[in-house]
């Protein structure tokens, strides 16, 4: 990664503003507090509204009844990686204002597009728990194993990317050993996911995301209270002066204040391809779609995808602008030198921004949001991998008649195994010289080959078995060859630095993503399939689920196989889901055209250098959008889910009074104690 930036003096070291003790308190103590809180909430939901995580449908899919607000919050959380904040600031520092925009534009369109896949799955195979069940039913065992490999690689490289960036940031803030951070970060995640399953993931997503966006909004205000910045207009002058001191190669006139940036647009191409792979091949996205109610899938993913755009755009732009503008100021942590290539590539632009504007409190804020971002997103990855181990390995190949208890037990094994393995893998990458920047640039080479074959599996009945199996493997081989070959051609060697350069990564990622779009139709032409979507319904996938509809008022303890989602859909329900599918398609096209064509490309072609008024408007719109996201992730889930909150409150109130009545009875009459009787929901 160092080869992408000019070598600089790396002799001076920035002292961590916080002690190691603070790092351990956040990573271990707060992690365990959050974990035990979520465990308590899980038990509370079981007691009051009958959500029993001993049942597989509840553990893996939350009984397929998560509402729009919580779905939207979970979608934002799924992409609110530590990388989203650290990485967007990194590319803003390297390429200027175009970097954070392309980072955001490389995420939102495919999140919205996933609504198309999610609602299609709801309509065609409503009982599914994982993407791989769909692949197995349509194409058989060989395809199932191939896609299992692709999905696991996707999950592993995603978690490694998060842990590398988060561990480096935590180490910079506290001096905590990077290996300690790498192994301790997943501890709390494994605990609450172990007990609470996907619903605990949804709830922690909500708490973490709300907290993170509150802190980011605080930074968006705090930055302008610093005397050296004071206003967006003054910040513009600082960034303009930075461009005069250090012109950006590949940017029009060397300015940081232009969308005409070769590095920016190359990163945009790489990022959108890589993120399509990360979304479509990430089984956690499918699990959350399966967990949402039919009417929540499309609005949840559309609202979440659009809301998410502001986070990398606003924070990446603001943080990189402040760092570029104040690097030569004594208040900056590295003064009198610039940030080194190693510091930039490790994702320290955002931490240094926070230290500059808020000192130790800023460092504490970055420590907290980094911790919450990485644990929240790792939670989704852990539950995704545990679902693969329990459903797609154990239930498929070892025990087809597995009970709830069997599947839950293997899900627990999966949670523990993946948390440990991902930490060990990230450790290995660190010691061979790989950092956040390297994984951020190259991950698309490995995540992209399955994009089109997977989408065709769900949307195109003609793709045949051979195309589904061969095209992603050929795409992976072609992409890796292009990546390594171009690195050798451009750098003369194959090394960590050479393979982490942006041009080889762009070639590898694009070819890895696009080549299966050629391979699959060509292979399919030899013997087109004509798959009947009704075949998906012939295999029973869902377990029995709890009937919780009457629990808030009657406290029923019966468990019956009732769930509208997994029953045969009526023609009217099918028409309703098709309508949602059309709406999702329109939103996906509109989001892509807006974020990738109508907005940025004319600005790129015009070679426009931002004027002061335009820059101020750009920044104000981004920050305003960020505050709107705060409402979406923080308050909308509460407004949308008030009925369940009320049901929980009623459950607690009725349980309290039932307990008081029990005590009154036991203390009356002959003085004999009447033993407490507890039903299976724990309500006395």
Coordinates of N, CA, C and O in Angstrom, one line a residue, residues 48-107:
X48 N -42.2 -12.1 27.7 CA -43.4 -11.3 27.5 C -44.1 -11.5 26.2 O -45.4 -11.3 26.1
X49 N -43.4 -11.7 25.1 CA -44.1 -11.9 23.8 C -43.8 -13.2 23.2 O -44.1 -13.4 22.0
X50 N -43.2 -14.2 23.9 CA -43.1 -15.5 23.4 C -42.1 -15.8 22.4 O -42.1 -16.8 21.7
X51 N -41.0 -14.9 22.3 CA -40.0 -15.1 21.3 C -39.0 -16.1 21.8 O -38.0 -15.7 22.5
X52 N -39.1 -17.4 21.5 CA -38.3 -18.4 22.1 C -37.1 -18.8 21.2 O -37.3 -19.4 20.1
X53 N -35.9 -18.4 21.6 CA -34.7 -18.7 20.8 C -34.3 -20.1 20.8 O -33.2 -20.5 20.2
X54 N -35.0 -21.0 21.6 CA -34.8 -22.4 21.5 C -35.4 -23.0 20.2 O -35.1 -24.1 19.8
X55 N -36.2 -22.2 19.5 CA -36.8 -22.6 18.3 C -36.0 -22.0 17.1 O -35.7 -20.9 17.1
X56 N -35.7 -22.9 16.2 CA -34.9 -22.5 15.1 C -35.4 -21.3 14.3 O -34.6 -20.4 13.9
X57 N -36.7 -21.3 14.0 CA -37.3 -20.2 13.2 C -37.1 -18.9 13.9 O -36.8 -17.8 13.3
X58 N -37.1 -18.9 15.2 CA -36.9 -17.6 16.0 C -35.4 -17.3 16.0 O -35.0 -16.1 15.8
X59 N -34.6 -18.3 16.2 CA -33.1 -18.0 16.3 C -32.5 -17.5 15.0 O -31.7 -16.6 15.0
X60 N -33.0 -18.2 13.9 CA -32.4 -17.9 12.6 C -33.1 -16.8 11.8 O -32.5 -16.1 11.0
X61 N -34.5 -16.7 11.9 CA -35.2 -15.8 11.1 C -36.2 -14.8 11.9 O -37.0 -14.1 11.2
X62 N -36.1 -14.9 13.2 CA -37.0 -14.0 14.0 C -38.4 -14.2 13.7 O -39.2 -13.2 13.6
X63 N -38.8 -15.4 13.3 CA -40.2 -15.8 12.9 C -40.6 -15.0 11.7 O -41.8 -14.8 11.5
X64 N -39.7 -14.4 10.9 CA -39.9 -13.8 9.6 C -41.0 -12.6 9.8 O -41.8 -12.5 9.0
X65 N -40.8 -11.9 10.8 CA -41.8 -10.9 11.1 C -41.2 -9.5 11.6 O -41.8 -8.8 12.3
X66 N -39.9 -9.2 11.2 CA -39.3 -8.0 11.6 C -39.9 -6.9 10.8 O -40.0 -7.0 9.6
X67 N -40.2 -5.7 11.4 CA -40.9 -4.6 10.8 C -39.9 -3.7 10.0 O -38.7 -3.9 10.1
X68 N -40.4 -2.8 9.3 CA -39.7 -1.9 8.4 C -38.6 -1.1 9.1 O -37.4 -1.1 8.6
X69 N -38.9 -0.5 10.2 CA -38.0 0.4 10.9 C -36.8 -0.4 11.4 O -35.6 0.1 11.1
X70 N -37.0 -1.5 12.0 CA -35.8 -2.3 12.5 C -35.1 -2.9 11.3 O -33.8 -3.1 11.4
X71 N -35.8 -3.3 10.2 CA -35.1 -3.8 9.0 C -34.2 -2.7 8.4 O -33.0 -3.0 8.1
X72 N -34.7 -1.5 8.3 CA -33.9 -0.4 7.8 C -32.6 -0.1 8.6 O -31.5 0.1 8.1
X73 N -32.8 -0.1 9.9 CA -31.7 0.1 10.9 C -30.7 -1.0 10.7 O -29.5 -0.7 10.7
X74 N -31.2 -2.2 10.6 CA -30.3 -3.4 10.4 C -29.5 -3.3 9.1 O -28.3 -3.7 9.0
X75 N -30.2 -2.8 8.1 CA -29.5 -2.7 6.8 C -28.4 -1.7 6.9 O -27.3 -1.9 6.4
X76 N -28.6 -0.5 7.5 CA -27.6 0.5 7.7 C -26.4 -0.1 8.5 O -25.3 0.0 8.1
X77 N -26.8 -0.9 9.5 CA -25.8 -1.4 10.4 C -24.9 -2.5 9.6 O -23.7 -2.6 9.9
X78 N -25.6 -3.2 8.7 CA -24.8 -4.3 8.0 C -23.7 -3.6 7.2 O -22.7 -4.3 6.9
X79 N -23.9 -2.4 6.7 CA -22.9 -1.7 6.0 C -22.1 -0.7 6.7 O -21.2 0.0 6.2
X80 N -22.5 -0.5 8.0 CA -21.8 0.5 8.8 C -20.5 -0.2 9.4 O -20.4 -0.3 10.6
X81 N -19.7 -0.7 8.5 CA -18.4 -1.3 8.9 C -17.5 -0.2 9.5 O -17.7 1.0 9.2
X82 N -16.6 -0.6 10.3 CA -15.5 0.4 10.7 C -14.9 0.9 9.4 O -14.4 2.0 9.4
X83 N -14.8 0.0 8.4 CA -14.2 0.4 7.1 C -14.9 1.5 6.5 O -14.3 2.4 5.8
X84 N -16.3 1.6 6.7 CA -17.1 2.7 6.0 C -16.6 4.0 6.5 O -16.6 5.0 5.7
X85 N -16.3 4.2 7.7 CA -15.8 5.4 8.3 C -14.3 5.6 8.1 O -13.9 6.7 7.6
X86 N -13.6 4.6 8.4 CA -12.1 4.7 8.3 C -11.7 4.8 6.8 O -10.8 5.6 6.4
X87 N -12.3 3.9 6.0 CA -12.0 3.8 4.6 C -12.4 5.1 3.8 O -11.7 5.5 2.9
X88 N -13.6 5.6 4.0 CA -14.0 6.8 3.3 C -13.2 8.0 3.6 O -12.9 8.8 2.7
X89 N -12.7 8.1 4.8 CA -11.8 9.2 5.2 C -10.4 9.0 4.5 O -9.8 9.9 4.0
X90 N -10.0 7.7 4.4 CA -8.7 7.4 3.7 C -8.8 7.8 2.3 O -7.8 8.5 1.8
X91 N -9.8 7.4 1.5 CA -9.8 7.8 0.1 C -10.1 9.3 -0.1 O -9.7 9.9 -1.1
X92 N -10.7 9.9 0.9 CA -10.9 11.4 0.8 C -9.5 12.1 1.0 O -9.2 13.1 0.3
X93 N -8.7 11.5 1.9 CA -7.4 12.1 2.1 C -6.5 11.9 0.8 O -5.7 12.8 0.4
X94 N -6.6 10.8 0.1 CA -5.8 10.5 -1.0 C -6.3 11.2 -2.3 O -5.5 11.7 -3.0
X95 N -7.6 11.2 -2.5 CA -8.2 11.7 -3.8 C -9.0 13.0 -3.7 O -9.3 13.5 -4.7
X96 N -9.3 13.5 -2.5 CA -10.1 14.7 -2.3 C -11.5 14.4 -2.2 O -11.9 13.3 -1.9
X97 N -12.4 15.3 -2.5 CA -13.8 15.2 -2.3 C -14.5 14.1 -3.1 O -15.5 13.6 -2.7
X98 N -13.8 13.7 -4.2 CA -14.4 12.6 -5.0 C -14.4 11.3 -4.3 O -15.3 10.4 -4.5
X99 N -13.4 11.1 -3.4 CA -13.2 9.8 -2.7 C -14.4 9.4 -1.9 O -15.0 8.3 -2.1
X100 N -14.8 10.2 -0.9 CA -16.0 9.8 -0.1 C -17.2 9.7 -0.9 O -18.1 8.8 -0.6
X101 N -17.4 10.5 -1.9 CA -18.6 10.4 -2.7 C -18.6 9.0 -3.4 O -19.7 8.3 -3.4
X102 N -17.5 8.6 -4.0 CA -17.5 7.3 -4.7 C -17.6 6.2 -3.7 O -18.2 5.1 -4.1
X103 N -17.1 6.4 -2.5 CA -17.3 5.3 -1.5 C -18.7 5.1 -1.2 O -19.2 4.0 -1.1
X104 N -19.5 6.2 -1.0 CA -20.9 6.1 -0.7 C -21.7 5.6 -1.9 O -22.6 4.7 -1.8
X105 N -21.3 6.0 -3.1 CA -22.0 5.6 -4.3 C -21.7 4.1 -4.6 O -22.5 3.5 -5.4
X106 N -20.6 3.6 -4.0 CA -20.3 2.2 -4.2 C -21.0 1.3 -3.3 O -20.8 0.1 -3.3
X107 N -21.9 1.9 -2.4 CA -22.6 1.0 -1.4 C -24.1 1.1 -1.6 O -24.8 0.1 -1.7

